[in-house]
GROMACS .gro file of C-alpha atoms in nm:
model
  512
    1MET     CA    1  17.316   5.822  12.588
    2LYS     CA    2  17.343   6.070  12.875
    3ARG     CA    3  17.048   6.224  13.054
    4LEU     CA    4  17.041   6.594  13.128
    5THR     CA    5  17.103   6.693  13.488
    6LYS     CA    6  16.857   6.931  13.650
    7ARG     CA    7  17.113   7.211  13.604
    8GLN     CA    8  17.136   7.136  13.233
    9MET     CA    9  16.757   7.137  13.206
   10ARG     CA   10  16.755   7.485  13.358
   11ILE     CA   11  17.021   7.594  13.108
   12PHE     CA   12  16.796   7.463  12.831
   13ALA     CA   13  16.503   7.664  12.972
   14VAL     CA   14  16.705   7.988  12.945
   15GLY     CA   15  16.661   7.963  12.567
   16GLN     CA   16  16.286   8.002  12.612
   17LEU     CA   17  16.343   8.307  12.830
   18GLY     CA   18  16.511   8.465  12.530
   19TRP     CA   19  16.261   8.390  12.256
   20SER     CA   20  15.959   8.458  12.477
   21MET     CA   21  16.095   8.811  12.536
   22LEU     CA   22  16.108   8.873  12.161
   23SER     CA   23  15.768   8.714  12.104
   24GLY     CA   24  15.630   8.923  12.390
   25ILE     CA   25  15.764   9.244  12.234
   26ILE     CA   26  15.573   9.171  11.913
   27SER     CA   27  15.256   9.069  12.099
   28ALA     CA   28  15.257   9.369  12.332
   29TRP     CA   29  15.395   9.648  12.116
   30PHE     CA   30  15.360   9.580  11.741
   31VAL     CA   31  15.002   9.704  11.716
   32THR     CA   32  15.045   9.970  11.984
   33PHE     CA   33  15.350  10.120  11.810
   34TYR     CA   34  15.211  10.125  11.456
   35LEU     CA   35  14.845  10.191  11.536
   36PRO     CA   36  14.869  10.460  11.806
   37THR     CA   37  14.548  10.580  11.968
   38GLN     CA   38  14.453  10.946  11.969
   39SER     CA   39  14.592  10.989  12.320
   40ASP     CA   40  14.927  10.839  12.206
   41ILE     CA   41  14.939  11.077  11.910
   42GLU     CA   42  14.877  11.371  12.141
   43GLY     CA   43  15.168  11.238  12.350
   44GLY     CA   44  15.407  11.245  12.054
   45ALA     CA   45  15.347  10.914  11.873
   46GLN     CA   46  15.416  10.918  11.499
   47GLN     CA   47  15.178  10.761  11.248
   48TYR     CA   48  15.375  10.553  10.997
   49ILE     CA   49  15.088  10.391  10.803
   50VAL     CA   50  14.732  10.486  10.712
   51PRO     CA   51  14.517  10.448  11.027
   52GLY     CA   52  14.170  10.306  11.071
   53LEU     CA   53  13.963  10.023  10.927
   54VAL     CA   54  14.039  10.114  10.567
   55ILE     CA   55  14.021   9.766  10.410
   56GLY     CA   56  13.658   9.665  10.361
   57GLY     CA   57  13.556   9.872  10.662
   58PHE     CA   58  13.665   9.600  10.906
   59LEU     CA   59  14.042   9.550  10.867
   60THR     CA   60  14.345   9.776  10.912
   61ILE     CA   61  14.649   9.774  10.683
   62LEU     CA   62  14.849   9.637  10.974
   63GLY     CA   63  14.587   9.367  11.025
   64LEU     CA   64  14.621   9.262  10.661
   65ILE     CA   65  15.001   9.253  10.687
   66THR     CA   66  14.978   9.041  11.001
   67ALA     CA   67  14.726   8.803  10.842
   68LEU     CA   68  14.941   8.749  10.533
   69SER     CA   69  15.255   8.698  10.743
   70ARG     CA   70  15.068   8.432  10.940
   71VAL     CA   71  14.993   8.250  10.614
   72PHE     CA   72  15.366   8.252  10.538
   73ASP     CA   73  15.432   8.139  10.895
   74ALA     CA   74  15.194   7.846  10.855
   75VAL     CA   75  15.401   7.724  10.559
   76THR     CA   76  15.741   7.766  10.725
   77ASP     CA   77  15.642   7.575  11.041
   78PRO     CA   78  15.628   7.230  10.875
   79LEU     CA   79  15.910   7.323  10.634
   80ILE     CA   80  16.158   7.403  10.913
   81ALA     CA   81  16.034   7.105  11.113
   82SER     CA   82  16.099   6.873  10.820
   83MET     CA   83  16.445   7.021  10.757
   84SER     CA   84  16.532   6.977  11.124
   85ASP     CA   85  16.396   6.621  11.143
   86ARG     CA   86  16.597   6.524  10.833
   87SER     CA   87  16.918   6.706  10.930
   88LYS     CA   88  17.239   6.500  10.935
   89ASN     CA   89  17.454   6.774  11.088
   90LYS     CA   90  17.734   6.622  11.297
   91ARG     CA   91  17.643   6.856  11.586
   92GLY     CA   92  17.282   6.737  11.596
   93ARG     CA   93  16.948   6.800  11.428
   94ARG     CA   94  16.832   7.093  11.644
   95ILE     CA   95  17.114   7.302  11.800
   96PRO     CA   96  17.264   7.423  11.468
   97PHE     CA   97  16.927   7.568  11.359
   98MET     CA   98  16.883   7.745  11.694
   99GLN     CA   99  17.234   7.889  11.688
  100LYS     CA  100  17.195   8.030  11.336
  101ALA     CA  101  16.856   8.185  11.414
  102ALA     CA  102  16.928   8.360  11.746
  103ILE     CA  103  17.116   8.669  11.623
  104PRO     CA  104  16.900   8.738  11.313
  105LEU     CA  105  16.583   8.695  11.519
  106SER     CA  106  16.701   8.949  11.776
  107ALA     CA  107  16.811   9.198  11.509
  108VAL     CA  108  16.492   9.167  11.304
  109THR     CA  109  16.277   9.226  11.615
  110VAL     CA  110  16.439   9.567  11.664
  111LEU     CA  111  16.444   9.659  11.293
  112LEU     CA  112  16.071   9.587  11.269
  113PHE     CA  113  16.011   9.899  11.481
  114CYS     CA  114  16.248  10.119  11.278
  115ALA     CA  115  16.031  10.221  10.984
  116PRO     CA  116  16.250  10.456  10.774
  117VAL     CA  117  16.004  10.736  10.694
  118GLU     CA  118  15.884  10.957  10.982
  119ALA     CA  119  15.542  11.002  10.822
  120ILE     CA  120  15.261  10.797  10.666
  121SER     CA  121  15.429  10.625  10.371
  122SER     CA  122  15.401  10.319  10.145
  123THR     CA  123  15.773  10.264  10.209
  124ASN     CA  124  15.689  10.197  10.573
  125ILE     CA  125  15.428   9.941  10.468
  126ILE     CA  126  15.690   9.754  10.262
  127TRP     CA  127  15.942   9.775  10.549
  128ILE     CA  128  15.695   9.640  10.805
  129SER     CA  129  15.578   9.363  10.568
  130VAL     CA  130  15.934   9.241  10.501
  131PHE     CA  131  16.050   9.243  10.861
  132ILE     CA  132  15.739   9.082  11.012
  133VAL     CA  133  15.783   8.795  10.764
  134LEU     CA  134  16.152   8.767  10.859
  135PHE     CA  135  16.059   8.775  11.226
  136TYR     CA  136  15.827   8.476  11.191
  137LEU     CA  137  16.083   8.291  10.975
  138PHE     CA  138  16.366   8.322  11.228
  139MET     CA  139  16.129   8.262  11.519
  140THR     CA  140  16.026   7.933  11.358
  141MET     CA  141  16.392   7.844  11.292
  142TYR     CA  142  16.462   7.874  11.664
  143CYS     CA  143  16.141   7.758  11.828
  144THR     CA  144  16.055   7.449  11.623
  145PRO     CA  145  16.390   7.272  11.685
  146TYR     CA  146  16.390   7.399  12.044
  147ASN     CA  147  16.050   7.248  12.119
  148ALA     CA  148  16.148   6.919  11.954
  149LEU     CA  149  16.431   6.888  12.208
  150ILE     CA  150  16.173   6.871  12.488
  151SER     CA  151  16.092   6.519  12.375
  152GLU     CA  152  16.451   6.423  12.294
  153PHE     CA  153  16.610   6.565  12.610
  154GLY     CA  154  16.325   6.440  12.831
  155LYS     CA  155  16.410   6.071  12.847
  156THR     CA  156  16.173   6.000  13.138
  157GLN     CA  157  15.837   6.137  13.248
  158ASP     CA  158  16.004   6.314  13.541
  159ASP     CA  159  16.254   6.477  13.306
  160ARG     CA  160  15.981   6.597  13.072
  161MET     CA  161  15.774   6.742  13.352
  162TYR     CA  162  16.081   6.918  13.492
  163ILE     CA  163  16.170   7.064  13.151
  164SER     CA  164  15.808   7.165  13.085
  165THR     CA  165  15.790   7.334  13.424
  166ALA     CA  166  16.120   7.515  13.374
  167ILE     CA  167  16.033   7.649  13.028
  168SER     CA  168  15.688   7.755  13.146
  169LEU     CA  169  15.849   7.965  13.418
  170THR     CA  170  16.096   8.122  13.176
  171PHE     CA  171  15.814   8.185  12.928
  172PHE     CA  172  15.618   8.381  13.189
  173ALA     CA  173  15.935   8.566  13.295
  174GLY     CA  174  16.022   8.656  12.936
  175THR     CA  175  15.669   8.774  12.862
  176MET     CA  176  15.666   8.994  13.172
  177LEU     CA  177  16.005   9.145  13.077
  178ALA     CA  178  15.857   9.235  12.738
  179TYR     CA  179  15.611   9.464  12.920
  180THR     CA  180  15.887   9.662  13.099
  181PRO     CA  181  15.882   9.942  12.836
  182PHE     CA  182  15.555  10.046  13.002
  183VAL     CA  183  15.783  10.170  13.281
  184PHE     CA  184  16.116  10.259  13.121
  185ALA     CA  185  15.995  10.418  12.794
  186GLY     CA  186  15.824  10.690  12.994
  187MET     CA  187  16.151  10.772  13.166
  188LEU     CA  188  16.332  10.806  12.832
  189ARG     CA  189  16.063  10.992  12.638
  190GLU     CA  190  16.158  11.345  12.728
  191SER     CA  191  16.518  11.294  12.615
  192TYR     CA  192  16.474  11.069  12.313
  193GLY     CA  193  16.118  11.124  12.190
  194PHE     CA  194  15.824  10.883  12.169
  195ALA     CA  195  15.954  10.633  11.911
  196TRP     CA  196  16.312  10.607  12.033
  197SER     CA  197  16.205  10.575  12.396
  198TYR     CA  198  16.056  10.239  12.293
  199ARG     CA  199  16.329  10.145  12.046
  200ILE     CA  200  16.599  10.181  12.311
  201CYS     CA  201  16.402   9.948  12.538
  202PHE     CA  202  16.359   9.699  12.254
  203ILE     CA  203  16.733   9.707  12.176
  204VAL     CA  204  16.825   9.630  12.538
  205LEU     CA  205  16.569   9.350  12.559
  206ALA     CA  206  16.681   9.205  12.224
  207VAL     CA  207  17.047   9.192  12.333
  208ILE     CA  208  16.951   9.013  12.654
  209ALA     CA  209  16.722   8.777  12.460
  210CYS     CA  210  16.994   8.694  12.207
  211PHE     CA  211  17.238   8.608  12.486
  212CYS     CA  212  16.976   8.385  12.652
  213MET     CA  213  16.893   8.204  12.327
  214LEU     CA  214  17.260   8.130  12.258
  215ILE     CA  215  17.337   7.994  12.606
  216PRO     CA  216  17.188   7.643  12.553
  217THR     CA  217  17.340   7.619  12.203
  218PHE     CA  218  17.692   7.659  12.344
  219CYS     CA  219  17.648   7.489  12.683
  220LEU     CA  220  17.464   7.174  12.570
  221LYS     CA  221  17.613   6.929  12.320
  222GLU     CA  222  17.311   6.771  12.155
  223LYS     CA  223  17.493   6.457  12.038
  224GLU     CA  224  17.581   6.364  12.397
  225PHE     CA  225  17.212   6.338  12.488
  226VAL     CA  226  17.034   6.251  12.164
  227ASP     CA  227  17.106   5.964  11.927
  228THR     CA  228  16.817   5.954  11.681
  229LYS     CA  229  16.808   5.850  11.321
  230PRO     CA  230  16.718   6.142  11.090
  231SER     CA  231  16.378   6.111  10.926
  232GLU     CA  232  16.379   6.023  10.555
  233ALA     CA  233  16.026   6.152  10.486
  234ASN     CA  234  15.975   6.479  10.296
  235MET     CA  235  15.769   6.764  10.442
  236PHE     CA  236  15.431   6.662  10.300
  237LYS     CA  237  15.472   6.295  10.384
  238SER     CA  238  15.591   6.378  10.736
  239LEU     CA  239  15.309   6.628  10.799
  240GLY     CA  240  15.051   6.379  10.671
  241ALA     CA  241  15.189   6.102  10.891
  242THR     CA  242  15.180   6.335  11.192
  243PHE     CA  243  14.811   6.412  11.150
  244ARG     CA  244  14.727   6.047  11.085
  245ASN     CA  245  14.811   5.989  11.449
  246GLY     CA  246  14.468   5.976  11.618
  247SER     CA  247  14.598   6.072  11.962
  248PHE     CA  248  14.765   6.379  11.819
  249ARG     CA  249  14.457   6.487  11.622
  250THR     CA  250  14.251   6.474  11.940
  251PHE     CA  251  14.509   6.673  12.131
  252VAL     CA  252  14.539   6.938  11.858
  253GLY     CA  253  14.161   6.982  11.845
  254SER     CA  254  14.157   7.042  12.219
  255ASP     CA  255  14.466   7.262  12.202
  256ILE     CA  256  14.306   7.499  11.951
  257MET     CA  257  14.022   7.551  12.198
  258TYR     CA  258  14.280   7.627  12.468
  259TRP     CA  259  14.458   7.891  12.262
  260VAL     CA  260  14.129   8.057  12.167
  261GLY     CA  261  14.029   8.071  12.533
  262LEU     CA  262  14.370   8.191  12.654
  263THR     CA  263  14.400   8.460  12.386
  264LEU     CA  264  14.049   8.585  12.457
  265PHE     CA  265  14.154   8.615  12.823
  266GLN     CA  266  14.480   8.799  12.750
  267THR     CA  267  14.327   9.027  12.486
  268GLY     CA  268  14.003   9.087  12.673
  269LEU     CA  269  14.139   9.157  13.022
  270PRO     CA  270  14.220   9.527  12.957
  271PHE     CA  271  13.868   9.573  12.816
  272PHE     CA  272  13.705   9.389  13.107
  273VAL     CA  273  13.896   9.631  13.331
  274LYS     CA  274  13.813   9.950  13.135
  275VAL     CA  275  13.464   9.870  13.011
  276SER     CA  276  13.298   9.611  13.237
  277MET     CA  277  13.461   9.711  13.568
  278ASN     CA  278  13.501  10.078  13.468
  279ILE     CA  279  13.825  10.116  13.666
  280ASP     CA  280  14.167  10.252  13.566
  281GLU     CA  281  14.346  10.057  13.291
  282SER     CA  282  14.661  10.033  13.506
  283PHE     CA  283  14.487   9.761  13.709
  284THR     CA  284  14.541   9.531  13.408
  285MET     CA  285  14.914   9.509  13.490
  286TYR     CA  286  14.842   9.447  13.857
  287PHE     CA  287  14.600   9.167  13.777
  288LEU     CA  288  14.831   9.004  13.520
  289GLY     CA  289  15.134   9.034  13.747
  290GLY     CA  290  14.948   8.895  14.047
  291MET     CA  291  14.805   8.605  13.847
  292THR     CA  292  15.149   8.520  13.703
  293VAL     CA  293  15.318   8.517  14.043
  294LEU     CA  294  15.038   8.313  14.199
  295SER     CA  295  15.040   8.071  13.905
  296ALA     CA  296  15.416   8.024  13.942
  297CYS     CA  297  15.363   7.929  14.307
  298PHE     CA  298  15.166   7.624  14.190
  299TYR     CA  299  15.434   7.506  13.946
  300PRO     CA  300  15.635   7.295  14.194
  301ILE     CA  301  15.332   7.078  14.281
  302VAL     CA  302  15.217   7.007  13.925
  303SER     CA  303  15.467   6.725  13.869
  304GLY     CA  304  15.345   6.546  14.182
  305LEU     CA  305  14.983   6.587  14.076
  306VAL     CA  306  15.064   6.436  13.735
  307LYS     CA  307  15.205   6.125  13.900
  308LYS     CA  308  14.888   6.088  14.106
  309PHE     CA  309  14.614   6.183  13.859
  310GLY     CA  310  14.770   6.166  13.513
  311LYS     CA  311  14.806   6.446  13.256
  312LYS     CA  312  14.471   6.415  13.084
  313LYS     CA  313  14.258   6.465  13.397
  314LEU     CA  314  14.462   6.765  13.507
  315VAL     CA  315  14.441   6.939  13.169
  316ILE     CA  316  14.064   6.885  13.166
  317SER     CA  317  14.054   7.036  13.516
  318GLY     CA  318  14.256   7.330  13.382
  319PHE     CA  319  14.002   7.389  13.106
  320LEU     CA  320  13.713   7.385  13.351
  321GLY     CA  321  13.897   7.614  13.593
  322LEU     CA  322  13.964   7.865  13.317
  323ALA     CA  323  13.597   7.844  13.217
  324LEU     CA  324  13.501   7.930  13.576
  325ALA     CA  325  13.722   8.241  13.561
  326TYR     CA  326  13.533   8.345  13.247
  327VAL     CA  327  13.200   8.290  13.422
  328VAL     CA  328  13.309   8.551  13.678
  329ALA     CA  329  13.414   8.787  13.395
  330THR     CA  330  13.073   8.738  13.233
  331LEU     CA  331  12.892   8.816  13.559
  332ILE     CA  332  13.067   9.153  13.578
  333GLY     CA  333  12.873   9.280  13.279
  334ILE     CA  334  12.546   9.115  13.380
  335LEU     CA  335  12.531   9.206  13.749
  336GLY     CA  336  12.738   9.524  13.730
  337THR     CA  337  12.984   9.675  13.977
  338ALA     CA  338  12.986   9.968  14.215
  339GLU     CA  339  13.153  10.172  13.938
  340ASN     CA  340  12.937  10.045  13.651
  341PRO     CA  341  12.565   9.946  13.677
  342GLY     CA  342  12.588   9.660  13.425
  343LEU     CA  343  12.308   9.511  13.218
  344LEU     CA  344  12.086   9.435  13.520
  345GLU     CA  345  12.195   9.743  13.719
  346MET     CA  346  12.242   9.537  14.036
  347GLY     CA  347  12.609   9.617  14.099
  348THR     CA  348  12.730   9.692  14.451
  349ILE     CA  349  13.066   9.508  14.456
  350PRO     CA  350  13.374   9.716  14.360
  351GLY     CA  351  13.508   9.615  14.020
  352VAL     CA  352  13.856   9.547  14.155
  353TYR     CA  353  13.714   9.259  14.362
  354PHE     CA  354  13.594   9.090  14.044
  355GLY     CA  355  13.941   9.133  13.894
  356ILE     CA  356  14.106   8.975  14.197
  357ALA     CA  357  13.860   8.684  14.187
  358ILE     CA  358  13.929   8.621  13.817
  359CYS     CA  359  14.306   8.615  13.868
  360VAL     CA  360  14.291   8.393  14.177
  361ILE     CA  361  14.061   8.143  14.004
  362ALA     CA  362  14.266   8.143  13.680
  363ALA     CA  363  14.609   8.105  13.844
  364PHE     CA  364  14.601   7.728  13.907
  365PRO     CA  365  14.445   7.639  13.568
  366MET     CA  366  14.712   7.854  13.402
  367ALA     CA  367  14.981   7.653  13.582
  368LEU     CA  368  14.831   7.324  13.462
  369LEU     CA  369  14.780   7.442  13.104
  370GLY     CA  370  15.119   7.611  13.091
  371ILE     CA  371  15.314   7.296  13.179
  372ILE     CA  372  15.134   6.976  13.087
  373PRO     CA  373  15.036   7.018  12.717
  374GLN     CA  374  15.402   7.041  12.606
  375SER     CA  375  15.471   6.717  12.788
  376ILE     CA  376  15.170   6.549  12.621
  377VAL     CA  377  15.307   6.640  12.276
  378ALA     CA  378  15.643   6.491  12.375
  379ASP     CA  379  15.465   6.170  12.486
  380VAL     CA  380  15.271   6.140  12.161
  381ALA     CA  381  15.582   6.209  11.953
  382GLU     CA  382  15.783   5.943  12.136
  383ALA     CA  383  15.505   5.683  12.114
  384ASP     CA  384  15.465   5.754  11.743
  385GLY     CA  385  15.841   5.715  11.691
  386ILE     CA  386  15.832   5.378  11.866
  387GLU     CA  387  15.542   5.258  11.651
  388THR     CA  388  15.660   5.392  11.314
  389GLY     CA  389  16.039   5.400  11.349
  390GLU     CA  390  16.038   5.766  11.225
  391ASN     CA  391  16.178   6.035  11.455
  392ARG     CA  392  15.954   6.333  11.371
  393GLU     CA  393  15.953   6.526  11.699
  394GLY     CA  394  16.008   6.853  11.512
  395MET     CA  395  15.698   6.801  11.297
  396PHE     CA  396  15.480   6.720  11.600
  397PHE     CA  397  15.581   7.041  11.775
  398ALA     CA  398  15.549   7.239  11.453
  399ALA     CA  399  15.193   7.111  11.416
  400ARG     CA  400  15.123   7.212  11.775
  401THR     CA  401  15.265   7.557  11.702
  402PHE     CA  402  15.032   7.583  11.404
  403ALA     CA  403  14.739   7.500  11.633
  404MET     CA  404  14.853   7.777  11.867
  405LYS     CA  405  14.874   8.035  11.588
  406PHE     CA  406  14.543   7.929  11.439
  407GLY     CA  407  14.374   7.952  11.779
  408GLN     CA  408  14.524   8.295  11.847
  409SER     CA  409  14.418   8.428  11.506
  410LEU     CA  410  14.066   8.289  11.549
  411ALA     CA  411  14.043   8.446  11.895
  412MET     CA  412  14.143   8.789  11.763
  413LEU     CA  413  13.877   8.765  11.493
  414ILE     CA  414  13.616   8.660  11.750
  415PHE     CA  415  13.715   8.931  11.996
  416THR     CA  416  13.715   9.223  11.752
  417SER     CA  417  13.382   9.106  11.608
  418LEU     CA  418  13.203   9.057  11.942
  419ALA     CA  419  13.351   9.329  12.164
  420ILE     CA  420  13.207   9.612  11.952
  421ILE     CA  421  12.850   9.480  11.956
  422GLY     CA  422  12.622   9.761  12.072
  423THR     CA  423  12.863  10.039  11.970
  424THR     CA  424  12.929  10.253  11.664
  425GLN     CA  425  13.289  10.190  11.558
  426ASN     CA  426  13.478  10.486  11.411
  427THR     CA  427  13.643  10.337  11.102
  428ASN     CA  428  13.893  10.624  11.084
  429SER     CA  429  14.026  10.556  11.435
  430ASN     CA  430  14.267  10.296  11.568
  431ASP     CA  431  14.074  10.274  11.895
  432ILE     CA  432  13.855   9.967  11.949
  433THR     CA  433  13.526  10.081  12.103
  434ALA     CA  434  13.399   9.795  12.320
  435SER     CA  435  13.068   9.778  12.507
  436VAL     CA  436  12.955   9.606  12.827
  437LEU     CA  437  12.721   9.387  12.620
  438GLY     CA  438  13.000   9.298  12.378
  439MET     CA  439  13.242   9.203  12.657
  440THR     CA  440  12.972   8.994  12.825
  441ILE     CA  441  12.922   8.801  12.501
  442VAL     CA  442  13.300   8.756  12.473
  443GLY     CA  443  13.297   8.600  12.820
  444VAL     CA  444  13.018   8.358  12.729
  445VAL     CA  445  13.194   8.252  12.408
  446ALA     CA  446  13.519   8.198  12.599
  447VAL     CA  447  13.341   7.968  12.844
  448VAL     CA  448  13.207   7.765  12.550
  449PHE     CA  449  13.553   7.721  12.397
  450CYS     CA  450  13.706   7.611  12.729
  451VAL     CA  451  13.431   7.354  12.785
  452LEU     CA  452  13.473   7.228  12.427
  453GLY     CA  453  13.846   7.188  12.491
  454ALA     CA  454  13.775   6.972  12.795
  455LEU     CA  455  13.520   6.760  12.606
  456ILE     CA  456  13.752   6.700  12.308
  457LEU     CA  457  14.045   6.605  12.531
  458GLY     CA  458  13.820   6.347  12.695
  459PHE     CA  459  13.871   6.136  12.381
  460TYR     CA  460  14.252   6.141  12.414
  461ASN     CA  461  14.375   5.784  12.479
  462GLU     CA  462  14.641   5.856  12.739
  463LYS     CA  463  14.661   5.492  12.851
  464LYS     CA  464  14.754   5.370  12.502
  465VAL     CA  465  15.025   5.633  12.456
  466MET     CA  466  15.182   5.571  12.795
  467ALA     CA  467  15.161   5.193  12.752
  468THR     CA  468  15.364   5.220  12.430
  469ILE     CA  469  15.633   5.424  12.605
  470ASP     CA  470  15.637   5.198  12.912
  471GLU     CA  471  15.677   4.889  12.696
  472LYS     CA  472  15.983   5.041  12.529
  473ASN     CA  473  16.132   5.131  12.867
  474LYS     CA  474  16.081   4.776  12.995
  475VAL     CA  475  16.258   4.635  12.692
  476ALA     CA  476  16.547   4.877  12.742
  477GLU     CA  477  16.579   4.782  13.108
  478THR     CA  478  16.593   4.410  13.030
  479SER     CA  479  16.850   4.454  12.748
  480PRO     CA  480  17.145   4.646  12.896
  481ALA     CA  481  17.402   4.470  12.679
  482GLU     CA  482  17.226   4.576  12.360
  483GLU     CA  483  17.203   4.934  12.481
  484VAL     CA  484  17.575   4.949  12.548
  485SER     CA  485  17.666   4.788  12.216
  486SER     CA  486  17.484   5.067  12.033
  487ASN     CA  487  17.762   5.300  12.149
  488GLU     CA  488  18.074   5.139  12.003
  489GLU     CA  489  18.313   5.385  12.166
  490THR     CA  490  18.215   5.284  12.522
  491PRO     CA  491  18.345   4.956  12.671
  492VAL     CA  492  18.096   4.753  12.873
  493GLU     CA  493  18.289   4.792  13.197
  494GLU     CA  494  18.312   5.169  13.156
  495ALA     CA  495  17.945   5.202  13.076
  496VAL     CA  496  17.845   5.014  13.388
  497THR     CA  497  18.068   5.213  13.620
  498GLU     CA  498  17.966   5.549  13.477
  499GLU     CA  499  17.590   5.491  13.467
  500PRO     CA  500  17.507   5.648  13.804
  501ALA     CA  501  17.690   5.967  13.705
  502ILE     CA  502  17.446   6.046  13.428
  503GLU     CA  503  17.137   6.042  13.646
  504PRO     CA  504  16.986   6.387  13.703
  505ALA     CA  505  17.057   6.549  14.036
  506GLU     CA  506  16.779   6.510  14.287
  507ASP     CA  507  16.714   6.878  14.351
  508GLU     CA  508  16.355   6.992  14.378
  509LEU     CA  509  16.142   7.176  14.122
  510GLY     CA  510  16.142   7.471  14.352
  511ASN     CA  511  16.512   7.528  14.274
  512ILE     CA  512  16.445   7.624  13.914
   0.00000   0.00000   0.00000
């Protein structure tokens, strides 16, 4: 079978640019749009559902909807993975799913923000509930097969690292594009009103995202690069077999810690800026943007570091580096800043300096943790396929996605529970009232999760996994005749003469 060229790998990465834009819209704007703060309401925001912590005094209606949709999402992850792994479609096991999901996913993302009643209404609750469920369904239909192709398209370690690097860059780019309504919605608000100023931005982003998601489905012919036997196992059998893999269980345990730590960082940064540093909230965008750009600068060297040190050591280093960034965030509340005295009232350093330090320290760990884990899952999936004879790449990546969602949900629960320590929360308001003490505790807890992630990953047997893959590659290299005979349409002479043409071009990672 052919190997993807570097250009084709970049085409594949464009798909992630598309879905990360849509995912970013939901992450950045879903709560903001439907749970507007008092200042947003004064600026023209409409309330579509009952505000405040009205369910048990600790949960919003939107929070309940989101929680229930995540339960549905947890079921569809392995279901779609199993359907993809077992698919016998003549065009491949993955591309047809992605192609069918791209347009509905884009449309549903926009419709989710188009609640029909311009007032607080139960109709809006039903509308939001239906479309958030559809969003997660179509997102799973695209992302689970897409992620499985990382393993199937990445036929060598270099290929996998290149693909992982490329999709990490497009993920960051897509997420940053999802934040552009911060700029453009304000320009449109006077002419179109508060809600439509955002909806217009979402429509434009969704059209671009749809185009990006469809590009790899039309430009890459899966069957030219992948020749795997469909899995015969049903969903429950396949999911059970996936978690019986000891290497994967260790990785998933560590990965949950990573997603808790990362989500605490992303969710907590605006509050560290507003509460602990006591500086303008706009600095959040500057810090995130600067960290993203600096992190991207490290991407080209990650592949070389993997060859020298291995993936396991670098991911552990990433965990510890992220923990160090949280130590700095914790010190803000303890020592204080020039703008905020802190718990010990010792602050003399401007808060912005702490923010710069956090972003500089976190940039390299973010590069390591943004690239390498995807490649580790691909390694484990390939080694498991060699040992069991079952090609279940989709299920492995679906299980990893579940770990991500579980970690994110756990982090949100931890954050909202800890950040308000020392304050009196107004249960009729959508504003989260955080305290310096609460944010300091959040920082300490985040450090603990990052260290736990490093400790758990220490038990991952990287040597065994890589030895299994290397043994297969050695057998393939010593049996060229057998490899050619597996493709009955290709004569031996033609296969030999065309072999160099299928090698990836030797351009550098920096050309992504």
